[in-house]
Short mmCIF file of C-alpha atoms in Angstrom, two decimals:
data_model
loop_
_atom_site.label_atom_id
_atom_site.label_comp_id
_atom_site.label_asym_id
_atom_site.label_seq_id
_atom_site.Cartn_x
_atom_site.Cartn_y
_atom_site.Cartn_z
CA MET A 1 35.03 75.83 157.40
CA PHE A 2 36.78 77.89 160.11
CA GLU A 3 38.40 76.17 163.09
CA ALA A 4 39.88 78.41 165.81
CA GLN A 5 42.01 77.05 168.66
CA ALA A 6 42.86 79.35 171.60
CA LEU A 7 42.69 82.29 169.20
CA ARG A 8 44.29 85.50 170.47
CA SER A 9 44.26 88.68 168.44
CA GLY A 10 44.21 92.44 168.78
CA TYR A 11 45.93 95.65 167.83
CA GLY A 12 49.69 95.97 168.32
CA GLU A 13 50.55 94.64 171.75
CA MET A 14 46.98 94.92 173.02
CA ALA A 15 45.05 91.64 173.05
CA VAL A 16 41.33 92.02 172.35
CA LEU A 17 40.29 88.42 171.70
CA LYS A 18 41.35 86.08 174.49
CA ASP A 19 41.81 82.38 173.76
CA LEU A 20 38.69 81.76 171.69
CA THR A 21 38.08 78.17 170.65
CA PHE A 22 35.22 77.57 168.23
CA SER A 23 34.38 76.26 164.80
CA VAL A 24 32.15 77.60 162.05
CA LYS A 25 30.38 75.01 159.93
CA ASP A 26 27.95 75.28 157.03
CA GLU A 27 25.59 77.65 158.86
CA VAL A 28 24.70 81.21 159.82
CA PHE A 29 27.05 81.76 162.74
CA ALA A 30 26.06 84.85 164.71
CA VAL A 31 28.44 86.79 166.92
CA LEU A 32 26.62 89.02 169.39
CA GLY A 33 27.98 91.41 171.96
CA ALA A 34 27.91 94.98 173.19
CA ASN A 35 30.21 97.73 171.87
CA GLY A 36 33.85 96.82 172.51
CA ALA A 37 33.07 93.12 172.89
CA GLY A 38 35.49 92.22 170.07
CA LYS A 39 33.06 91.39 167.25
CA THR A 40 34.83 93.50 164.62
CA THR A 41 38.23 92.27 165.82
CA LEU A 42 37.05 88.68 165.40
CA LEU A 43 35.82 89.26 161.85
CA LYS A 44 39.00 91.13 160.90
CA THR A 45 41.03 88.25 162.33
CA LEU A 46 39.04 85.70 160.31
CA ALA A 47 39.61 87.89 157.21
CA ARG A 48 43.35 87.87 158.14
CA LEU A 49 43.45 91.65 158.38
CA LEU A 50 44.81 91.33 161.92
CA PRO A 51 47.74 89.08 162.87
CA LEU A 52 47.27 86.30 165.39
CA GLN A 53 48.90 86.89 168.77
CA GLY A 54 48.44 83.26 169.73
CA GLY A 55 46.56 80.07 168.92
CA SER A 56 45.73 78.88 165.44
CA LEU A 57 43.16 79.31 162.70
CA SER A 58 42.36 76.94 159.89
CA LEU A 59 39.99 77.10 156.93
CA ASN A 60 38.71 73.85 155.44
CA GLY A 61 41.58 72.03 157.13
CA ALA A 62 44.32 74.33 155.82
CA ASP A 63 46.25 76.41 158.34
CA VAL A 64 45.63 80.10 157.61
CA SER A 65 47.18 81.45 160.84
CA ASN A 66 49.82 83.33 158.85
CA ALA A 67 47.95 83.78 155.57
CA PRO A 68 47.90 87.34 154.19
CA ALA A 69 44.54 89.07 153.80
CA TYR A 70 44.88 89.22 150.02
CA ALA A 71 44.96 85.41 149.84
CA MET A 72 41.59 84.96 151.55
CA PRO A 73 39.26 85.81 148.60
CA ASP A 74 40.84 83.00 146.57
CA ALA A 75 40.22 80.73 149.56
CA GLY A 76 36.52 81.64 149.30
CA VAL A 77 36.24 84.26 152.06
CA ALA A 78 34.51 87.60 151.48
CA TYR A 79 34.49 90.32 154.12
CA VAL A 80 32.03 93.22 154.44
CA PRO A 81 33.27 95.75 157.00
CA GLN A 82 30.91 97.88 159.05
CA GLU A 83 32.39 101.23 158.00
CA GLY A 84 34.36 102.43 155.02
CA ASN A 85 33.02 99.53 153.00
CA VAL A 86 33.03 101.15 149.54
CA PHE A 87 35.65 102.93 147.43
CA PRO A 88 34.12 106.42 147.24
CA ASP A 89 36.01 107.66 144.15
CA LEU A 90 35.11 104.64 142.04
CA SER A 91 31.71 104.19 140.42
CA VAL A 92 29.22 101.59 141.62
CA GLN A 93 30.11 99.32 138.71
CA GLU A 94 33.85 99.77 139.27
CA ASN A 95 33.35 98.82 142.93
CA LEU A 96 31.52 95.69 141.85
CA SER A 97 34.13 94.84 139.22
CA ILE A 98 36.90 94.86 141.82
CA GLY A 99 34.95 92.21 143.74
CA GLY A 100 34.33 90.21 140.58
CA ARG A 101 37.97 89.42 139.92
CA THR A 102 37.93 86.29 142.05
CA GLY A 103 36.00 83.15 141.20
CA HIS A 104 35.67 81.35 137.87
CA ARG A 105 32.39 82.62 136.46
CA PRO A 106 32.34 85.49 133.92
CA LYS A 107 32.17 88.89 135.55
CA ALA A 108 29.19 89.96 133.38
CA GLU A 109 27.15 87.00 134.60
CA LYS A 110 27.86 87.82 138.24
CA LEU A 111 27.10 91.48 137.61
CA GLU A 112 23.67 90.66 136.19
CA GLU A 113 22.99 88.48 139.23
CA VAL A 114 23.72 91.19 141.78
CA PHE A 115 21.80 93.74 139.71
CA THR A 116 18.79 91.41 139.86
CA LEU A 117 19.21 91.10 143.62
CA PHE A 118 19.80 94.85 144.09
CA PRO A 119 18.06 96.71 141.20
CA ARG A 120 18.83 100.07 142.83
CA LEU A 121 22.53 99.48 142.14
CA LYS A 122 21.82 98.98 138.45
CA GLU A 123 20.17 102.41 138.34
CA ARG A 124 23.23 103.91 139.99
CA ARG A 125 25.90 101.88 138.19
CA GLY A 126 27.73 104.94 136.77
CA GLN A 127 27.50 107.01 139.94
CA ALA A 128 30.42 107.55 142.32
CA ALA A 129 30.04 105.20 145.30
CA GLY A 130 30.85 108.07 147.66
CA SER A 131 27.60 109.78 146.70
CA LEU A 132 25.37 106.84 147.70
CA SER A 133 23.17 106.90 150.80
CA GLY A 134 24.04 104.69 153.78
CA GLY A 135 21.61 101.97 152.74
CA GLU A 136 22.77 101.99 149.14
CA GLY A 137 26.40 101.86 150.29
CA GLN A 138 25.62 98.82 152.44
CA MET A 139 23.86 97.18 149.47
CA LEU A 140 26.92 97.85 147.32
CA ALA A 141 29.26 96.36 149.92
CA VAL A 142 27.18 93.17 150.19
CA ALA A 143 26.77 92.98 146.40
CA ARG A 144 30.52 93.36 145.89
CA ALA A 145 31.14 90.54 148.36
CA LEU A 146 28.69 88.32 146.43
CA MET A 147 30.58 89.15 143.22
CA GLN A 148 33.50 87.26 144.78
CA ASP A 149 31.49 84.00 144.61
CA PRO A 150 32.44 83.32 148.23
CA LYS A 151 31.93 80.19 150.27
CA VAL A 152 32.10 82.14 153.54
CA LEU A 153 30.67 85.63 153.99
CA LEU A 154 31.87 87.72 156.94
CA LEU A 155 29.33 90.47 157.68
CA ASP A 156 30.22 93.09 160.25
CA GLU A 157 27.11 94.82 161.66
CA PRO A 158 25.35 95.24 158.32
CA SER A 159 22.35 96.86 160.02
CA ALA A 160 24.34 99.64 161.72
CA GLY A 161 22.92 103.07 160.89
CA LEU A 162 20.14 101.78 158.64
CA SER A 163 16.41 102.52 158.89
CA PRO A 164 14.37 99.69 160.53
CA LEU A 165 12.49 98.92 157.32
CA PHE A 166 15.72 98.42 155.40
CA VAL A 167 17.12 96.24 158.19
CA ASP A 168 14.17 93.86 157.56
CA THR A 169 14.91 93.85 153.82
CA LEU A 170 18.61 93.31 154.43
CA PHE A 171 18.13 90.36 156.77
CA SER A 172 15.66 88.79 154.30
CA SER A 173 18.30 89.17 151.57
CA ILE A 174 20.92 87.55 153.80
CA ALA A 175 18.61 84.61 154.56
CA GLU A 176 17.68 84.27 150.89
CA THR A 177 21.32 84.37 149.79
CA ARG A 178 22.19 81.69 152.32
CA LYS A 179 19.35 79.51 151.04
CA GLU A 180 20.08 80.00 147.33
CA ARG A 181 23.86 79.85 147.37
CA GLY A 182 24.47 77.65 150.41
CA LEU A 183 26.81 80.26 151.80
CA THR A 184 28.30 80.01 155.26
CA ILE A 185 27.70 83.36 156.96
CA VAL A 186 29.49 84.76 159.99
CA LEU A 187 27.34 87.65 161.13
CA ALA A 188 28.51 90.09 163.82
CA GLU A 189 25.58 92.12 165.09
CA GLN A 190 24.19 94.19 167.95
CA ASN A 191 20.62 93.67 166.80
CA ALA A 192 20.00 90.41 168.68
CA VAL A 193 16.29 90.15 167.81
CA LYS A 194 16.84 90.27 164.04
CA THR A 195 19.94 88.09 164.24
CA LEU A 196 18.11 85.29 166.09
CA GLU A 197 15.59 85.12 163.22
CA ILE A 198 18.24 83.85 160.80
CA ALA A 199 21.06 82.41 162.96
CA ASP A 200 21.77 78.68 163.33
CA ARG A 201 24.26 79.11 166.18
CA VAL A 202 25.04 82.09 168.38
CA MET A 203 28.23 83.15 170.13
CA VAL A 204 28.13 85.97 172.67
CA LEU A 205 31.34 87.89 173.28
CA SER A 206 32.08 90.16 176.19
CA LEU A 207 35.40 92.01 176.50
CA GLY A 208 37.00 89.60 174.05
CA GLU A 209 35.95 86.44 175.91
CA MET A 210 33.36 83.92 174.80
CA HIS A 211 30.47 83.69 177.26
CA LEU A 212 28.03 81.63 175.29
CA LEU A 213 28.06 79.38 172.23
CA ARG A 214 24.88 77.48 171.57
CA PRO A 215 22.52 76.44 168.76
CA ARG A 216 19.69 78.90 168.22
CA SER A 217 17.13 76.21 169.02
CA GLU A 218 18.52 75.84 172.54
CA LEU A 219 18.64 79.53 173.22
CA GLU A 220 16.31 82.01 174.91
CA MET A 221 16.60 85.78 174.72
CA SER A 222 17.16 85.80 178.49
CA ASP A 223 20.35 83.72 178.00
CA ILE A 224 21.70 86.35 175.67
CA THR A 225 20.73 89.21 177.96
CA ALA A 226 22.48 87.45 180.83
CA ALA A 227 25.62 86.92 178.73
CA TYR A 228 25.59 90.58 177.64
CA HIS A 229 25.72 91.68 181.27
CA ILE A 230 28.67 89.52 182.32
CA MET B 1 66.59 130.71 120.80
CA ASP B 2 68.83 128.19 122.54
CA TYR B 3 67.62 129.50 125.87
CA LEU B 4 64.00 128.98 124.84
CA ILE B 5 64.69 125.42 123.73
CA PHE B 6 66.49 124.81 127.03
CA SER B 7 63.50 126.23 128.97
CA PHE B 8 60.94 124.23 127.04
CA SER B 9 63.04 121.09 127.47
CA LEU B 10 63.15 121.68 131.22
CA MET B 11 59.40 122.25 131.20
CA LEU B 12 58.95 118.86 129.57
CA VAL B 13 61.01 117.31 132.37
CA TYR B 14 58.79 119.05 134.96
CA ILE B 15 55.66 117.78 133.18
CA GLY B 16 57.09 114.26 133.23
CA LEU B 17 57.89 114.50 136.94
CA ALA B 18 54.42 115.87 137.67
CA GLN B 19 52.85 112.96 135.74
CA LEU B 20 54.83 110.48 137.83
CA LEU B 21 53.82 112.29 141.01
CA HIS B 22 50.22 112.15 139.80
CA VAL B 23 50.53 108.35 139.66
CA GLN B 24 52.26 108.17 143.06
CA PHE B 25 50.04 110.60 144.94
CA GLY B 26 46.97 111.26 142.79
CA LEU B 27 46.22 107.60 142.09
CA LEU B 28 48.01 105.72 144.87
CA GLY B 29 48.17 108.29 147.69
CA ILE B 30 51.92 108.13 148.36
CA PRO B 31 53.04 111.66 149.37
CA ASN B 32 56.53 111.62 147.86
CA PHE B 33 58.28 114.82 148.93
CA GLY B 34 61.63 113.54 147.73
CA VAL B 35 61.06 114.01 143.99
CA VAL B 36 64.27 116.00 143.64
CA GLY B 37 66.19 113.22 145.41
CA PHE B 38 65.18 110.54 142.89
CA TRP B 39 65.57 112.94 139.97
CA GLY B 40 68.95 114.01 141.40
CA LEU B 41 70.15 110.41 141.71
CA GLY B 42 69.43 109.94 138.02
CA LEU B 43 71.04 113.27 137.16
CA TYR B 44 74.25 112.75 139.11
CA GLY B 45 74.34 109.00 138.47
CA THR B 46 74.35 109.75 134.74
CA GLY B 47 76.94 112.49 135.22
CA VAL B 48 79.34 110.30 137.22
CA LEU B 49 79.01 107.28 134.90
CA TYR B 50 79.41 109.45 131.79
CA VAL B 51 82.23 111.68 132.98
CA SER B 52 84.23 109.46 135.35
CA TYR B 53 83.63 106.07 133.72
CA SER B 54 83.28 107.26 130.11
CA MET B 55 80.13 105.25 129.54
CA PRO B 56 77.95 106.07 126.52
CA LEU B 57 75.23 108.53 127.53
CA ILE B 58 72.30 106.18 126.98
CA VAL B 59 73.97 103.42 129.01
CA ALA B 60 74.77 105.89 131.79
CA ILE B 61 71.15 107.11 131.88
CA LEU B 62 69.72 103.58 132.02
CA LEU B 63 72.21 102.45 134.66
CA ALA B 64 71.50 105.56 136.76
CA SER B 65 67.76 104.76 136.54
CA LEU B 66 68.46 101.24 137.79
CA ILE B 67 70.50 102.66 140.70
CA THR B 68 67.55 104.98 141.49
CA ALA B 69 65.20 101.98 141.38
CA ALA B 70 67.43 100.05 143.80
CA VAL B 71 67.52 102.96 146.26
CA ALA B 72 63.73 103.41 145.93
CA TYR B 73 63.28 99.69 146.62
CA ILE B 74 65.23 99.93 149.88
CA LEU B 75 63.36 103.08 150.87
CA SER B 76 60.00 101.48 150.04
CA HIS B 77 60.67 98.68 152.54
CA LEU B 78 61.49 101.22 155.23
CA VAL B 79 58.67 103.72 154.83
CA LEU B 80 55.80 102.74 152.54
CA GLN B 81 53.71 100.92 155.15
CA ARG B 82 53.95 103.89 157.55
CA SER B 83 51.48 106.78 157.78
CA GLY B 84 51.29 109.52 155.16
CA GLN B 85 53.10 112.01 157.40
CA ALA B 86 55.92 109.54 157.98
CA ILE B 87 56.31 108.93 154.23
CA LEU B 88 56.30 112.67 153.61
CA ALA B 89 59.00 113.31 156.24
CA ALA B 90 61.10 110.32 155.21
CA THR B 91 61.12 111.17 151.49
CA LEU B 92 61.91 114.81 152.27
CA ALA B 93 64.80 113.66 154.46
CA PHE B 94 65.93 111.27 151.72
CA ALA B 95 66.19 114.15 149.22
CA ALA B 96 68.18 116.18 151.76
CA ILE B 97 70.55 113.22 152.27
CA VAL B 98 71.10 112.88 148.51
CA ALA B 99 71.80 116.62 148.19
CA THR B 100 74.23 116.49 151.14
CA LEU B 101 76.06 113.45 149.78
CA ILE B 102 76.47 115.20 146.42
CA ILE B 103 78.32 118.00 148.25
CA THR B 104 80.36 115.88 150.69
CA GLU B 105 81.39 113.03 148.35
CA LYS B 106 83.38 115.36 146.13
CA ASP B 107 85.77 112.65 144.94
CA ILE B 108 82.87 111.07 143.10
CA THR B 109 80.53 113.98 142.40
CA GLY B 110 82.90 116.93 142.17
CA GLY B 111 81.22 118.50 145.24
CA VAL B 112 80.50 122.21 145.05
CA GLN B 113 82.95 122.59 142.15
CA GLY B 114 80.61 120.62 139.96
CA LEU B 115 80.80 117.80 137.46
CA GLY B 116 81.00 118.06 133.68
CA THR B 117 80.86 118.32 130.88
CA ILE B 118 77.98 116.21 129.65
CA GLY B 119 77.33 116.73 125.98
CA PHE B 120 74.24 116.11 123.91
CA PRO B 121 74.10 112.93 121.91
CA PHE B 122 74.47 113.35 118.13
CA ALA B 123 77.40 115.76 118.75
CA ASP B 124 77.98 116.29 115.02
CA VAL B 125 74.52 117.70 114.36
CA ALA B 126 74.15 121.49 114.52
CA SER B 127 70.64 121.56 115.95
CA ARG B 128 71.23 118.73 118.41
CA ASN B 129 69.43 120.60 121.20
CA VAL B 130 66.27 120.76 119.04
CA ILE B 131 66.50 117.04 118.27
CA TYR B 132 67.02 116.36 121.97
CA PHE B 133 63.94 118.48 122.77
CA PHE B 134 61.82 116.31 120.49
CA LEU B 135 63.35 113.18 122.00
CA LEU B 136 62.36 114.44 125.45
CA MET B 137 58.89 115.19 124.12
CA VAL B 138 58.49 111.61 122.93
CA VAL B 139 59.42 110.33 126.40
CA VAL B 140 57.07 112.75 128.18
CA VAL B 141 54.16 112.19 125.79
CA LEU B 142 54.61 108.47 126.40
CA LEU B 143 54.45 109.09 130.17
CA ILE B 144 51.27 111.19 129.76
CA TRP B 145 49.70 108.51 127.57
CA ILE B 146 50.51 105.74 130.06
CA SER B 147 49.22 107.84 132.93
CA ALA B 148 45.97 108.58 131.05
CA LYS B 149 45.43 104.93 130.16
CA LEU B 150 46.23 103.87 133.70
CA ARG B 151 43.25 105.67 135.26
CA ASP B 152 40.69 103.66 133.30
CA SER B 153 42.56 100.39 133.46
CA ARG B 154 42.10 97.53 135.89
CA MET B 155 45.46 98.44 137.42
CA GLY B 156 44.42 102.09 137.82
CA ARG B 157 41.21 101.14 139.60
CA SER B 158 43.24 98.92 141.92
CA LEU B 159 45.54 101.82 142.73
CA ILE B 160 42.59 104.09 143.53
CA ALA B 161 41.05 101.34 145.66
CA ILE B 162 44.30 100.99 147.63
CA ARG B 163 44.51 104.77 148.02
CA ASP B 164 40.91 105.04 149.23
CA ASN B 165 40.88 102.10 151.63
CA GLU B 166 43.93 99.88 151.86
CA GLU B 167 42.38 97.40 154.31
CA LEU B 168 39.28 96.92 152.18
CA ALA B 169 41.42 96.51 149.05
CA ALA B 170 43.47 93.83 150.81
CA SER B 171 40.31 91.99 151.83
CA LEU B 172 39.34 91.93 148.13
CA GLY B 173 42.51 90.13 147.14
CA LYS B 174 44.88 93.01 146.42
CA ASP B 175 48.48 92.62 147.54
CA THR B 176 48.47 96.25 148.68
CA ALA B 177 52.03 96.37 150.06
CA GLY B 178 53.46 94.70 146.96
CA THR B 179 51.51 96.94 144.58
CA LYS B 180 52.56 100.11 146.42
CA ARG B 181 56.18 99.00 146.43
CA GLY B 182 56.15 98.05 142.76
CA VAL B 183 54.55 101.29 141.57
CA PHE B 184 56.76 103.40 143.85
CA VAL B 185 59.97 101.76 142.64
CA LEU B 186 58.95 101.99 138.97
CA THR B 187 57.87 105.64 139.14
CA CYS B 188 60.98 106.62 141.13
CA ALA B 189 63.15 104.85 138.53
CA LEU B 190 61.38 106.91 135.84
CA MET B 191 62.08 110.07 137.88
CA GLY B 192 65.72 108.96 137.80
CA LEU B 193 65.42 108.46 134.05
CA LEU B 194 64.13 112.02 133.67
CA GLY B 195 67.05 113.17 135.86
CA GLY B 196 69.45 111.37 133.54
CA LEU B 197 67.81 112.94 130.52
CA THR B 198 68.21 116.37 132.16
CA ALA B 199 71.99 115.98 132.49
CA PRO B 200 72.83 116.98 128.88
CA LEU B 201 70.54 120.03 129.20
CA HIS B 202 72.57 121.42 132.12
CA GLN B 203 75.85 120.01 130.77
CA PHE B 204 77.60 120.98 134.02
CA LEU B 205 76.11 119.60 137.24
CA VAL B 206 76.23 121.55 140.50
CA PRO B 207 74.62 120.70 143.87
CA TYR B 208 72.38 123.77 143.60
CA LEU B 209 70.32 121.85 141.02
CA LEU B 210 69.15 119.55 143.80
CA ALA B 211 67.43 122.32 145.77
CA PRO B 212 64.06 121.28 147.29
CA SER B 213 62.38 123.98 145.20
CA LEU B 214 62.11 121.46 142.33
CA THR B 215 60.03 119.14 144.51
CA PHE B 216 57.85 122.03 145.64
CA ALA B 217 57.40 123.32 142.08
CA VAL B 218 56.20 119.90 140.92
CA TRP B 219 53.89 119.57 143.91
CA ILE B 220 52.47 123.06 143.39
CA ALA B 221 51.88 122.23 139.73
CA LEU B 222 50.07 119.03 140.70
CA VAL B 223 47.86 120.76 143.28
CA LEU B 224 47.10 123.69 140.93
CA GLY B 225 46.15 121.47 138.03
CA GLY B 226 44.33 118.88 140.12
CA LYS B 227 45.97 115.86 141.70
CA GLY B 228 43.11 113.59 140.70
CA HIS B 229 43.22 114.59 137.04
CA ASN B 230 45.58 113.12 134.52
CA LEU B 231 46.09 116.41 132.68
CA GLY B 232 46.07 118.49 135.87
CA ALA B 233 49.79 118.00 136.38
CA MET B 234 50.49 119.28 132.87
CA VAL B 235 48.21 122.31 133.21
CA GLY B 236 49.87 123.06 136.56
CA VAL B 237 53.34 123.08 135.00
CA PHE B 238 52.14 125.44 132.24
CA ALA B 239 50.60 127.75 134.87
CA THR B 240 53.77 127.86 136.97
CA PHE B 241 56.98 127.03 135.12
CA GLY B 242 55.61 127.92 131.69
CA LEU B 243 54.11 131.23 132.77
CA PHE B 244 56.89 132.48 135.04
CA ASP B 245 60.12 130.80 133.98
CA ILE B 246 59.48 131.07 130.28
CA LEU B 247 56.93 133.76 129.41
CA ILE B 248 57.63 136.37 132.09
CA GLU B 249 61.38 135.84 132.45
CA THR B 250 61.90 135.83 128.69
CA TYR B 251 59.41 138.31 127.35
CA ALA B 252 58.23 140.63 130.16
CA PRO B 253 59.82 144.09 129.74
CA VAL B 254 61.40 144.12 133.19
CA PRO B 255 64.27 146.60 133.76
CA ALA B 256 67.57 144.83 134.35
CA GLU B 257 67.97 146.19 137.88
CA GLN B 258 64.58 144.73 138.88
CA ALA B 259 65.00 141.43 137.06
CA ILE B 260 66.84 140.14 140.10
CA LEU B 261 63.55 140.31 142.00
CA LEU B 262 61.75 138.02 139.54
CA PRO B 263 62.53 134.70 141.30
CA ASN B 264 61.13 136.07 144.57
CA PHE B 265 58.10 137.51 142.75
CA LYS B 266 57.60 134.09 141.19
CA LEU B 267 57.55 132.38 144.60
CA PHE B 268 55.13 135.03 145.89
CA CYS B 269 52.78 134.40 142.97
CA TYR B 270 53.04 130.61 143.45
CA GLY B 271 51.95 131.13 147.06
CA VAL B 272 49.01 133.36 146.15
CA LEU B 273 47.92 130.96 143.39
CA LEU B 274 48.12 128.03 145.75
CA VAL B 275 46.02 129.76 148.43
CA MET B 276 43.41 130.82 145.85
CA ILE B 277 43.16 127.33 144.42
CA ILE B 278 42.87 125.69 147.85
CA MET B 279 40.19 128.21 148.88
CA PHE B 280 38.08 128.32 145.75
CA ARG B 281 38.85 125.17 143.79
CA PRO B 282 40.30 122.54 146.11
CA ALA B 283 40.21 119.84 143.45
CA GLY B 284 42.51 121.95 141.23
CA MET B 285 41.91 123.83 137.99
CA LEU B 286 40.67 120.74 136.17
CA GLY B 287 38.84 119.28 139.14
CA VAL B 288 38.50 115.62 139.94
CA ASP B 289 38.83 112.97 137.27
CA GLY B 290 36.28 110.72 138.87
CA PRO B 291 34.02 108.05 137.43
CA ARG B 292 31.77 109.11 134.57
CA THR B 293 28.72 109.88 136.63
CA ARG B 294 25.09 110.14 135.77
CA ALA B 295 23.04 112.77 137.50
CA ARG B 296 21.38 111.47 140.62
CA PRO B 297 17.61 111.98 140.83
CA ALA B 298 16.79 115.12 142.78
CA THR B 299 14.31 113.26 144.95
CA THR B 300 14.30 109.67 146.09
CA PRO B 301 11.22 107.56 145.40
CA ALA B 302 8.70 107.75 148.21
CA GLY B 303 8.65 104.83 150.55
CA ASP B 304 12.13 103.70 149.63
CA ALA B 305 13.32 102.14 152.85
CA SER B 306 16.90 101.81 151.74
CA VAL B 307 17.51 105.52 151.55
CA LYS B 308 18.30 107.24 154.78
CA GLU B 309 17.48 110.86 155.30
CA GLY B 310 19.78 113.23 153.48
#
């Protein structure tokens, strides 16, 4: 999957991520860190929405350091941003259809699948996405990403702003999707407790630097807390 | 009668320009404030090629549209990936540059003395202006039809997606920069085509025709009608150009000594209309042409964890 070597990235001249070297395999790869740690920047860089300032990035052995963002869905990468993750003036179904243009399976088949996974979206299929609640919007964003038939799913703080009960449902859905589809998931989160329930490996970022990268089985909550405070 | 046909022909051109602006701004979010510049390139390009190089009118119009497309292509590389304000300022400046060049390059354009004469096609036919009116109508109806079909097409949904969230659209596989450039160049070329088609209506071209008021009139029409609605641009042109430039100026019993005040009165009314629309109906007279929505249940099912408060 992803292979990053001395990855540097940021906004304009400002470097946010500083020389990160890591790889993402067939797993749930969690990225934890406080606000401003660089989690969103990392996911945007993997989605090729931000240019590399240094280092290299490859996907399944192919160099994607200079690949444009619009080429990534065809390479099997789907990205769910934390905010602004739906097209408010398009209906729920139109949002889903835009995601369904990649992959080889018929769009109708994929649509039925996500409607089975998220029945609420089926009820609201003709409604403008901008009128959905926060939880429904998040569902739509995840469902649209699944419509892409991705091999790698980049999820940026999917639990942000959601009620605790829905966070449980959402994390169950993520775990289930991983199990059923064999998806590789890169999950950036602040909710360390929930993330540790489903993660295979955990990276902790602080001010754009990697302070911990370890399998979940070798990790205690105290390690994470210590890394957060560096 | 000839004056009425001239006015209605011009109104068709305005409707066409407003349709193209609807695609650029209403669907794709590009605030093009240089409409008169692209239209003017087509107008003067046609005039120069027809008068100075004796090209057949149709060839001159098509060639002028291609020149407009080439200029729009260069401009698109310079400004389209900038912010909305930058695009607005740059396109406004572009129109001012075109208008200035028309005046200063008098060896080519005739400068303030003007350029002419550009005759109608089918010169032997008595009612050639009526035939030309219907020809213009065919072109404009075609533009309206394409614009209407576009909204519900895959392409139209892509344009709205890019307008709403360019980064998200790119992450879903849309070549956002390429799409914006392509649509901008095509619609600007069509503005040039409408400019070329306007040349025989005016017959004699003067720099005054390239005043920014044309851009503002088209924008006002779009905002009045509703930028998000396909037919909004057309309704807006009827409510502005149709009402004032045709109905009032032609039929209102205004004494000759006060008729001189009509253009200023028109601008005053445009302003009042614009303020009223923005205050009471911000989506325009026809509102938003959004997705066909079903009513949302008034209350959410109890115990639904996915629905946040509000």
